[in-house]
Amino acid sequence: GTVSSAGDDLIINTKGNLSVKTADNSKSFAIGGRLQWDYDATESKDNEKKTDDFDVRRARIYVKGHVNDWGYKAQFNVAESDGAKGGSAEDLYINYSGFGSAANIKVGKQSEPFGLESTTSSKDISALERSALTEFYAPSRAAGVQLHGKGSNWTYGVGLFESDGDGSNDVEHTALTGRVTFAALHTEQALLHVGASFSSRDAEESADEVDSYGLEFGAAFGPLHLQSEYFASEIGSQDYDGYYLQAGWIITGESRPYKNGVFSRVKPKGPLGAWELVARYEDGDGKYSDIGLESEQRYNGKQYTVGLNYYATKNTRLGLSYMDGEADNAESGGTRFAGNELRGRFQFAF
Amino acid sequence: GTVSSAGDDLIINTKGNLSVKTADNSKSFAIGGRLQWDYDATESKDNEKKTDDFDVRRARIYVKGHVNDWGYKAQFNVAESDGAKGGSAEDLYINYSGFGSAANIKVGKQSEPFGLESTTSSKDISALERSALTEFYAPSRAAGVQLHGKGSNWTYGVGLFESDGDGSNDVEHTALTGRVTFAALHTEQALLHVGASFSSRDAEESADEVDSYGLEFGAAFGPLHLQSEYFASEIGSQDYDGYYLQAGWIITGESRPYKNGVFSRVKPKGPLGAWELVARYEDGDGKYSDIGLESEQRYNGKQYTVGLNYYATKNTRLGLSYMDGEADNAESGGTRFAGNELRGRFQFAF
Amino acid sequence: GTVSSAGDDLIINTKGNLSVKTADNSKSFAIGGRLQWDYDATESKDNEKKTDDFDVRRARIYVKGHVNDWGYKAQFNVAESDGAKGGSAEDLYINYSGFGSAANIKVGKQSEPFGLESTTSSKDISALERSALTEFYAPSRAAGVQLHGKGSNWTYGVGLFESDGDGSNDVEHTALTGRVTFAALHTEQALLHVGASFSSRDAEESADEVDSYGLEFGAAFGPLHLQSEYFASEIGSQDYDGYYLQAGWIITGESRPYKNGVFSRVKPKGPLGAWELVARYEDGDGKYSDIGLESEQRYNGKQYTVGLNYYATKNTRLGLSYMDGEADNAESGGTRFAGNELRGRFQFAF
């Protein structure tokens, strides 16, 4: 049978997801999501603790759309997964674009603008898990209001957020967080990206107040990419810092895509998919929880990661990574821990 | 590329949401939802308690559809929000329309048919929050079976519901709830609406048994609207009553829409949106929780509300309201409380 | 207005749900679900316990799709219902079909391949509830990896799953589960189906280790169908077994559909719908929880079920069933219980 619209001309698309927009792009609706199933095995050399698990890492569905200058996104967890309850929201915001792309306003639960690895989607990061440094210094999603914008080779975002991050309490203690990025060079074959972030987080006790800074660098040359971030934080009167350095090589020759200040997922050129090798080295104060150390405590450590990714289609990623690290517990008198993790992932993003 | 249907001719539409139906309207599917982000600050003058918060007020997605005489709606919360768990249902029913629009049967979790403000969607009420009276007298959603119908200028609904309202227990104690409405006048420029409701709610203890009545009046003349309800309740052997009176003026000249016994959301005529002023006065026994009084107790109070709404598009509403009230605690010997609330809202309904 | 695609030609369909695929079937997306509202009343003759309830039995929404050889399905609960939390996943898997239909690989949370009644969708089983035997012997959904395939008249599945079934713990204790089916005869008017299953489940304690076997038989002749399964289990060193026998007659003349090793839902031929009578007899060790016996314990019992189904459309089913049974508590010295259940259902599957 025929398919027509009762109103404006429509353009429909499916790439595993579904998107519908009017031909004049005045209105849109899309639904999609991501599924990540992980096997991971950790081994802590000092306390002889071994774990292994096969579990949902992320299972999310989103709907998003816009009408004229107003848009929204609601992304929620459909299963209990690592770090998230089922029936909870990730993104949940309303966006106003009436001042143009250089100055949007986003209201609601959203990623705070801080860091390169943190703002890159979990579908698109090169190693399966973010670095222990990003986990420690970068705030996660929070309820707030952000002014953000972009130009041909720059982006910025600055916002006021609930500093406890759980969006459930009051607004007495807020965080001011911001990030700017600049792509000095961005052609199909080459990229040179720099950025800087800050977050100043108020708290009930002055010992819990946080001031964090981040510097980021990204580059791509054909199938190679480099990515590095340096972070420093003052929590109360304690100082912390650290950095990571990451390199990737897409064996099958694709370039790692980049857009609006973040990297995105490798898109295979051929029907046989794309293969990627990635390596990362981290050094500094961080949250070394992936290798089995307590996530509630702060460590000064070192960690390296090697990974192999297979992008079967634009939607499908199979990944394998190995992390090995050692760290001193900065709070309990320097007890040394060492651990490693082997992780495998099946991912479908739609 | 082309878009066709494997079966009946289809008509597709997006207005921030997505709806698909067959050209003969024998089948349909739609997905949509609502996001409400609120800032609210309450101040209780007597106990010196102040709160402020920025939080999700409602975040819901629905799917609905029908095949021939049978339809369904499943509307669920995608985040923990004020009064609702994430992953919980609001509407969750199957509807039979085979006897015509004058007699539908709705089975499942649904709004009980009681009152004008209560049955008007939370997207569409004029003040940001319903009155303390509606909160007290009107039952919320419950599992049950309802016979409901409508004609050109009348509606009715009568149903049997689980009286505990949470849908989780047995059916020993039920509620019989009903409502009739009549639009004596309904043109593009003028409306005169009257209605009456009742709810008789069984309980384990006779002291918890409830009989409630409601009378409602609504009118619109061009950009003005008036709305009023009177409620009375007997809980055990205690009598309660109260009323509210609300007036609204759409400064930009639109009329407040009305359909099937309820008001709906103001739809801006021009590209600059619509502005609305609203005022409400309440007097009587009620649930004065918005201004910071304990929601579990019953109060005899007075409260006024003033509000300003900006409807940027059919989908987007920005609202600001101020409520000020004072109430005697009817149960604890007449302690007097006074409080106020300032509330701001970002709403996107799709 | 017109509707077109930005990429491949698309085919869209709605039958209460929504499905979109490219004309070459290289990509697809679908969204649908099921709603089941049940009234059930149980009566236990020995302990004088009576319950009755009107509640959600299942309320699920799914999205599924594929891109080339990779597909996914995410089906989640949108309300707290009998046995499931809201915001929890039922199916949540990624499927690889690149080796052809004879050998797919499914990774994630999924139904374990065991038994005929167990693998038949809860939308499509003839009696409203599965037998006490299936409830006892057949594993439910679990996280794992399955190799599965089908031919013109055969199917198989074999997989490794987390044996605790909740997907939240480690993978130390796994279950190996498999099933094969063969349709010796399958025409429009007649069906002869046989199948066999096994599941070997590791546990922390050897007393909790389980080895289960199942044999299944299904037949259809015009409007009649027969279905029977025999199960045996060794739990620790204890042996259990039992069988059920079910017969159905579609009064209005339709045949019970069968596809890929399972029965599916009766599809009415005429506009007045289809009516079906079903009867089932069970005898053996099982989980006689529907008639009010404790679901945590094991019983040796007998139970019969009679049911009447009305399929108003392909989507809508109204059902009524009565179960009566008696059982000895195998663990507490043979106390005899007897009970019955009356159940009515409104179902919309989309």
XYZ file of C-alpha atoms in Angstrom, chain A residues 3-18 21 31-32 34-37 39-40 51-56 58-59 61 76-80 85-88 310 312-318 346-350, chain C residues 1-8 10 12 18 20-22 27-29 31 62-77 85-89 92-94 105 107-109 143-145 162 167-172:
112
model
C 2.418 5.660 2.708
C 1.676 9.361 3.065
C 1.759 12.045 5.699
C -1.180 13.983 7.135
C 1.035 17.058 7.447
C 4.491 18.048 6.270
C 6.480 15.871 3.871
C 8.400 13.269 5.846
C 11.743 11.540 5.506
C 12.102 8.205 7.251
C 15.223 6.230 7.905
C 16.242 3.029 9.636
C 19.774 1.952 10.471
C 18.813 -0.432 13.232
C 17.024 2.519 14.848
C 14.138 4.570 13.474
C 11.751 14.066 10.266
C 14.094 6.024 18.767
C 17.247 3.996 19.297
C 22.476 0.504 22.873
C 23.112 -2.997 24.233
C 26.449 -3.989 25.745
C 27.040 -7.494 27.070
C 32.365 -10.871 30.077
C 34.975 -9.635 32.514
C 35.933 -12.387 40.029
C 34.375 -13.203 36.736
C 31.040 -12.212 35.376
C 28.884 -12.168 32.287
C 26.515 -9.276 32.566
C 24.779 -6.320 30.975
C 24.656 -0.944 29.426
C 21.120 -1.435 28.082
C 16.732 3.041 24.869
C 16.628 5.354 30.046
C 17.993 2.051 31.315
C 15.826 -0.966 30.526
C 17.699 -3.370 32.796
C 19.697 -3.258 35.958
C 19.070 0.765 38.077
C 16.493 -0.327 35.534
C 13.875 2.344 34.925
C 16.312 5.187 35.558
C 36.159 -5.485 15.583
C 31.356 -5.659 12.089
C 28.952 -2.945 10.925
C 28.312 0.651 11.921
C 26.155 -0.788 14.686
C 28.093 -3.770 15.924
C 31.290 -3.828 17.912
C 33.100 -6.778 19.398
C 29.302 -7.562 22.424
C 27.799 -4.206 21.505
C 24.892 -3.261 19.292
C 24.143 0.455 18.990
C 21.017 1.493 17.147
C 2.347 15.178 2.273
C 4.792 12.720 0.762
C 6.850 10.203 2.699
C 10.252 9.144 1.430
C 13.446 7.608 2.703
C 16.872 9.181 2.880
C 18.449 5.793 2.131
C 17.164 2.386 1.074
C 11.472 1.140 3.092
C 6.376 0.029 6.864
C 5.156 -0.709 14.221
C 10.010 -0.751 9.389
C 12.423 -2.611 7.135
C 14.374 -1.899 4.036
C 17.949 -3.398 7.999
C 14.897 -3.359 10.226
C 13.380 -1.839 13.316
C 8.514 -1.837 18.399
C 10.137 -4.559 23.031
C 12.297 -2.984 20.405
C 14.147 -5.189 17.961
C 15.962 -4.810 14.701
C 18.881 -5.847 12.591
C 21.587 -4.504 10.344
C 23.004 -7.043 7.927
C 24.014 -10.141 9.909
C 23.555 -8.602 13.359
C 20.308 -8.210 15.223
C 19.113 -7.372 18.701
C 16.053 -7.521 20.878
C 15.392 -5.572 24.061
C 12.147 -6.447 25.805
C 11.503 -4.843 29.181
C 8.811 -4.666 31.842
C 10.110 -5.668 38.602
C 9.342 -2.650 36.459
C 12.378 -1.483 34.516
C 13.796 -4.984 34.198
C 14.642 -6.844 31.027
C 18.052 -8.561 26.009
C 20.289 -10.072 23.398
C 22.388 -9.632 20.288
C 24.517 -17.222 17.732
C 24.388 -13.562 23.201
C 22.664 -12.106 26.252
C 19.548 -12.646 28.296
C 22.196 -14.686 30.486
C 24.251 -16.836 28.168
C 25.368 -17.760 24.685
C 24.417 -18.610 34.108
C 22.221 -12.856 35.471
C 23.653 -10.830 38.291
C 26.307 -13.077 39.754
C 29.377 -14.763 38.468
C 29.791 -17.387 35.810
C 31.386 -20.005 38.027
